[in-house]
Each structure stands twice: as structure tokens, then as C-alpha cells.
Amino acid sequence: MLPDLLPLRYRIQAYRRKFLVNETENLFMGSFENFAAAEAGAPDSKAVGYSNAKAAGELYSHQIYFYDYPGLFWLGRPFNDGMRHVFDLGGNVGIKYYAFRRVLPYPDDLRWTVCDVPGVAQTGKELAAQRDASAQLDFTTNYSEASGCDVLYASGSLQYLPQRIGEILAVLPVKPKRIVLNTTAVHPERTLYTINSIGIAFCPYRIQHVEELWAELRSAGYKRRDAWRNEVLTIEVPFVEGGDKPYYAGCCFDLA
């Protein structure tokens, strides 16, 4: 209550100090014209982006969270229809591959390809070899290798990419049969670019207008099967107009 009584400039200064030293919270700061401007505006006291191997082993666990289940449902159903190739966009070191195999009966001939930045992908390859997962799990740094996959899956990654999903799909000679998005940052009114503190780094971050996101997928030739909100997970950009309105969402779209 007391902090709310302080003049706005003091509250902004206090929040900025918290943002700069943050190590454990999911914090956001500022509003920018585009993704590149957000990247350029990131503080220089930490790394910008998560393109380092150290981050790969520290940020995530293999636990299945409650907000994973809608995506898991739509990801698992194609296996019953003979689909075998999952392209996991921004999948870190194979976090969801390891987590979901505890509850999904993976077919023996499953191919799960994770696309991430070079340092993370290299760490993922090493871990897969250690865990005898290399027969099913492989890694790339090139999202164009999603061409011809059965399912393109992106969990919490689209907002960190400079390319929108429509731009990614536009360069694929053969589009995925299904797209499953989860924990994607969206806004009910407009697209907002900001900076996200992930503890070890500052990342440019796109919160996309939700109807614009659906429209991109429809324009790429997809039909919506389902959409949902990832409740309880929160996202707020303080001191920015409309910064209290973003939320996390997911969807399943099939190629029409």
C-alpha cells in the first residue's frame, strides 16, 4: 500500500532497480516501437538474450506443469494418426521431450527436432547423448528445417523470436500439418514490445495482439481447432499503458 502512495517517478525508479538486479522473477520493463528497438534498449549490465550454454542448464526443469496439459493433449493426438515428426521451436535442451515422455507413449520411430540458438543446441546434443535419447531427439539452429514436419510445437518461445509465426511459415516449402502453440504472450488490443528479465539476461520480448496472431495462422492456410488461456500464469508491464492486460495463451491449428 505504501509504495502506491509514492510519486510516480519514485515508483518507476524503484521498479527499475528491482528489474536490474532480478534473479528469480519474470519481470518486464518498458515499451518499444519494435523488436529491434527493444533489443537495443536492453540494459547492458547483463547479457542480452539467452544465447549461451550456461542458461540452458539453469532455467528449466523437466517437470510437467499444469499449463502444459492443453498443448500436451494436442501434441499427443497426432501420434495416433501416424504423425511422427515434431519440430520443437525454441525447445531449449529438449525440455518438453523429456517431460512429456513420462505421460505420452512415444512411438518408436518418433523424430523430435529442437530448434534453438547454437549454445543451447550444443548443450542439448550433449545431454541427449548422455541420456541415450539421440535416436529420437536431435537439434538444429535453423527453423527452415521445420519444412515437412508433422507438428510444429512452440511453448513459451514465440515471444523471444524476432520473426513472427507468419514469417516463419512463409519460408517453409512444405508447411507443418499441425501447429501447437502454448504459453504464448498475447494482448487483447495491440502488439507490445518490451524487455523481459529472465534473471541471467535481458531479452527483447513481443506481446502480440491475439487476433493478429490468429489471423497470421489463418492467412498461412490453417484452421483453428482449439484455443485457450494459460490461467494463473501472469504477465504485466508496469507503467505502460495497457501493460496490465497481456496474458498467456495457446492454440491448435491444422493445415486446411
Coordinates of C-alpha atoms in Angstrom, one line a residue:
M1 CA 0.0 0.0 0.0
L2 CA 2.7 2.5 1.0
P3 CA 4.6 2.2 -2.3
D4 CA 1.5 3.1 -4.2
L5 CA 1.4 6.4 -2.3
L6 CA 4.9 7.5 -3.6
P7 CA 5.1 9.8 -6.5
L8 CA 5.2 8.0 -9.9
R9 CA 8.8 8.8 -10.7
Y10 CA 9.9 7.2 -7.4
R11 CA 7.9 4.1 -8.1
I12 CA 9.4 3.9 -11.6
Q13 CA 12.9 4.3 -10.2
A14 CA 12.3 1.6 -7.5
Y15 CA 11.0 -0.8 -10.1
R16 CA 13.9 -0.2 -12.4
R17 CA 16.3 -1.0 -9.6
K18 CA 14.4 -4.2 -8.9
F19 CA 14.4 -5.1 -12.5
L20 CA 18.2 -4.6 -12.9
V21 CA 19.1 -7.0 -10.0
N22 CA 16.3 -9.5 -10.5
E23 CA 17.4 -13.2 -10.5
T24 CA 14.2 -15.2 -9.9
E25 CA 11.1 -13.4 -11.1
N26 CA 9.6 -13.0 -14.6
L27 CA 9.8 -9.2 -14.9
F28 CA 9.1 -6.8 -17.7
M29 CA 10.1 -3.2 -18.3
G30 CA 9.4 -0.5 -21.0
S31 CA 7.6 -0.2 -24.3
F32 CA 9.4 0.0 -27.7
E33 CA 8.4 0.5 -31.3
N34 CA 9.6 -2.9 -32.5
F35 CA 11.6 -6.0 -31.6
A36 CA 14.9 -4.5 -32.7
A37 CA 14.3 -1.3 -30.6
A38 CA 13.6 -3.4 -27.5
E39 CA 16.8 -5.3 -28.1
A40 CA 18.8 -2.1 -28.4
G41 CA 17.1 -0.7 -25.3
A42 CA 18.1 -3.6 -23.0
P43 CA 20.3 -2.7 -20.1
D44 CA 24.0 -3.6 -20.6
S45 CA 24.5 -4.9 -17.0
K46 CA 23.7 -8.5 -18.1
A47 CA 23.8 -10.5 -21.3
V48 CA 21.1 -9.7 -23.9
G49 CA 19.3 -12.8 -24.9
Y50 CA 19.7 -16.4 -23.7
S51 CA 22.2 -17.5 -26.4
N52 CA 24.6 -19.2 -24.0
A53 CA 25.1 -22.8 -22.9
K54 CA 25.1 -21.8 -19.2
A55 CA 21.5 -20.7 -19.5
A56 CA 20.4 -24.0 -21.0
G57 CA 21.1 -25.9 -17.8
E58 CA 19.8 -23.4 -15.3
L59 CA 16.5 -22.0 -16.4
Y60 CA 14.2 -25.0 -16.8
S61 CA 13.2 -28.4 -15.3
H62 CA 11.7 -31.4 -16.8
Q63 CA 8.5 -31.2 -14.7
I64 CA 5.1 -31.1 -16.4
Y65 CA 3.3 -28.0 -15.2
F66 CA -0.5 -27.6 -15.2
Y67 CA -0.3 -25.1 -18.1
D68 CA 1.5 -27.7 -20.2
Y69 CA -1.5 -30.0 -20.5
P70 CA -3.6 -28.3 -23.2
G71 CA -0.6 -28.3 -25.5
L72 CA 0.4 -31.9 -24.5
F73 CA -3.2 -33.0 -25.4
W74 CA -3.0 -31.7 -29.0
L75 CA 0.6 -32.7 -29.4
G76 CA -0.1 -36.3 -28.4
R77 CA -3.1 -36.9 -30.6
P78 CA -1.3 -36.9 -33.9
F79 CA 0.8 -39.9 -32.8
N80 CA -2.4 -42.0 -33.1
D81 CA -2.8 -40.8 -36.7
G82 CA 0.6 -41.8 -37.8
M83 CA 2.4 -38.5 -37.4
R84 CA 6.0 -38.9 -36.3
H85 CA 8.0 -35.7 -36.7
V86 CA 7.7 -32.9 -34.1
F87 CA 9.6 -29.7 -34.6
D88 CA 10.0 -28.0 -31.3
L89 CA 10.7 -24.3 -31.9
G90 CA 12.7 -22.8 -29.1
G91 CA 12.6 -26.0 -27.2
N92 CA 15.8 -25.4 -25.2
V93 CA 17.7 -28.7 -24.5
G94 CA 14.6 -30.8 -25.2
I95 CA 12.8 -29.9 -22.0
K96 CA 9.3 -30.9 -23.2
Y97 CA 10.6 -34.1 -25.0
Y98 CA 11.9 -35.3 -21.7
A99 CA 8.9 -34.1 -19.6
F100 CA 6.2 -35.4 -21.9
R101 CA 7.7 -38.9 -22.5
R102 CA 6.7 -39.7 -18.9
V103 CA 3.0 -39.5 -19.8
L104 CA 2.8 -39.8 -23.6
P105 CA 3.5 -43.2 -25.2
Y106 CA 6.1 -42.1 -27.8
P107 CA 6.2 -44.2 -30.9
D108 CA 9.5 -46.0 -31.6
D109 CA 10.0 -44.1 -34.8
L110 CA 9.4 -40.7 -33.3
R111 CA 11.6 -37.9 -34.5
W112 CA 11.7 -34.8 -32.2
T113 CA 13.8 -31.9 -33.5
V114 CA 14.5 -29.0 -31.3
C115 CA 15.4 -25.7 -32.8
D116 CA 17.3 -23.2 -30.6
V117 CA 20.4 -20.9 -30.5
P118 CA 23.8 -22.6 -31.0
G119 CA 25.0 -22.7 -27.4
V120 CA 21.7 -24.2 -26.2
A121 CA 21.5 -26.7 -29.1
Q122 CA 25.1 -27.9 -28.4
T123 CA 24.2 -28.5 -24.8
G124 CA 21.1 -30.3 -25.8
K125 CA 23.0 -32.6 -28.1
E126 CA 25.5 -33.5 -25.3
L127 CA 22.6 -34.2 -22.9
A128 CA 20.8 -36.3 -25.4
A129 CA 23.9 -38.4 -25.8
Q130 CA 24.3 -38.8 -22.1
R131 CA 20.7 -39.8 -21.7
D132 CA 20.6 -42.2 -24.7
A133 CA 17.9 -40.1 -26.3
S134 CA 19.8 -39.3 -29.6
A135 CA 17.8 -41.9 -31.6
Q136 CA 14.7 -39.7 -31.3
L137 CA 15.9 -36.3 -30.2
D138 CA 18.0 -34.1 -32.5
F139 CA 18.9 -30.4 -32.7
T140 CA 19.2 -27.6 -35.2
T141 CA 19.7 -23.9 -35.3
N142 CA 17.7 -23.4 -38.5
Y143 CA 13.9 -23.1 -38.3
S144 CA 13.6 -23.7 -42.0
E145 CA 14.2 -27.4 -41.2
A146 CA 10.6 -27.3 -39.9
S147 CA 9.6 -27.8 -43.6
G148 CA 7.6 -31.0 -43.9
C149 CA 7.3 -31.8 -40.2
D150 CA 4.1 -33.2 -38.9
V151 CA 3.7 -30.9 -35.9
L152 CA 5.3 -27.5 -35.2
Y153 CA 5.3 -27.0 -31.5
A154 CA 6.3 -23.8 -29.7
S155 CA 5.9 -23.5 -25.9
G156 CA 6.8 -20.1 -24.5
S157 CA 9.2 -19.3 -27.3
L158 CA 7.5 -17.2 -30.0
Q159 CA 7.7 -14.0 -27.9
Y160 CA 11.5 -14.2 -27.9
L161 CA 11.9 -14.6 -31.6
P162 CA 12.4 -11.6 -33.9
Q163 CA 10.3 -13.4 -36.6
R164 CA 6.6 -13.8 -36.2
I165 CA 5.0 -17.2 -36.8
G166 CA 3.6 -16.0 -40.2
E167 CA 7.1 -15.1 -41.3
I168 CA 8.5 -18.4 -40.2
L169 CA 5.8 -20.3 -42.1
A170 CA 6.2 -18.2 -45.2
V171 CA 9.7 -19.6 -45.8
L172 CA 8.8 -23.3 -45.4
P173 CA 8.4 -25.1 -48.8
V174 CA 6.2 -27.7 -47.1
K175 CA 4.1 -26.4 -44.2
P176 CA 3.6 -28.5 -41.0
K177 CA 0.3 -30.4 -40.8
R178 CA -0.4 -29.1 -37.3
I179 CA 0.7 -26.1 -35.2
V180 CA 0.5 -26.2 -31.4
L181 CA 1.4 -23.1 -29.5
N182 CA 1.4 -22.8 -25.7
T183 CA 2.2 -20.1 -23.2
T184 CA 2.4 -17.5 -25.9
A185 CA 2.4 -13.9 -24.8
V186 CA -0.6 -12.0 -26.2
H187 CA -2.5 -8.8 -25.8
P188 CA -6.3 -8.2 -26.4
E189 CA -5.8 -4.8 -28.0
R190 CA -2.4 -4.3 -29.6
T191 CA 1.1 -5.7 -30.1
L192 CA 3.6 -4.5 -27.4
Y193 CA 7.4 -4.8 -27.5
T194 CA 9.2 -4.8 -24.1
I195 CA 12.2 -6.2 -22.3
N196 CA 12.0 -9.3 -20.2
S197 CA 14.3 -10.1 -17.3
I198 CA 15.0 -13.8 -17.0
G199 CA 17.4 -13.4 -14.2
I200 CA 20.7 -14.2 -16.0
A201 CA 19.9 -12.0 -19.1
F202 CA 17.6 -9.3 -20.5
C203 CA 15.6 -10.4 -23.6
P204 CA 13.6 -8.4 -26.2
Y205 CA 10.0 -9.6 -25.9
R206 CA 7.0 -9.4 -28.2
I207 CA 3.5 -9.5 -26.7
Q208 CA 1.4 -9.9 -29.9
H209 CA -2.2 -8.8 -30.5
V210 CA -4.1 -12.0 -30.1
E211 CA -6.4 -11.5 -33.1
E212 CA -3.4 -10.6 -35.2
L213 CA -1.8 -13.9 -34.2
W214 CA -4.8 -16.0 -35.2
A215 CA -5.1 -14.0 -38.5
E216 CA -1.5 -14.9 -39.3
L217 CA -2.2 -18.6 -38.9
R218 CA -5.4 -18.4 -41.0
S219 CA -3.6 -16.5 -43.7
A220 CA -0.9 -19.2 -43.8
G221 CA -3.6 -21.8 -44.6
Y222 CA -4.6 -23.1 -41.2
K223 CA -7.9 -23.7 -39.5
R224 CA -8.3 -23.3 -35.7
R225 CA -9.1 -26.5 -33.8
D226 CA -8.8 -25.1 -30.3
A227 CA -7.5 -22.1 -28.3
W228 CA -7.1 -21.5 -24.6
R229 CA -5.7 -19.2 -21.9
N230 CA -3.0 -20.3 -19.6
E231 CA -4.6 -19.2 -16.4
V232 CA -2.7 -18.3 -13.3
L233 CA 0.4 -17.5 -15.2
T234 CA 0.7 -13.8 -15.2
I235 CA 2.4 -11.1 -17.2
E236 CA 2.4 -7.4 -16.6
V237 CA 4.4 -4.5 -18.0
P238 CA 4.3 -1.8 -15.2
F239 CA 4.0 1.9 -16.0
V240 CA 3.0 1.1 -19.6
E241 CA -0.5 1.9 -21.0
G242 CA -2.4 -1.4 -21.3
G243 CA 0.5 -3.2 -19.6
D244 CA -1.9 -4.9 -17.2
K245 CA -3.8 -6.6 -20.0
P246 CA -1.4 -9.2 -21.5
Y247 CA -1.9 -12.9 -20.8
Y248 CA -0.5 -16.2 -22.0
A249 CA -2.4 -18.3 -24.5
G250 CA -2.2 -21.4 -26.6
C251 CA -3.9 -22.9 -29.7
C252 CA -4.0 -25.8 -32.1
F253 CA -4.3 -25.1 -35.8
D254 CA -4.4 -27.7 -38.6
L255 CA -3.5 -27.2 -42.2
A256 CA -6.8 -26.8 -44.1

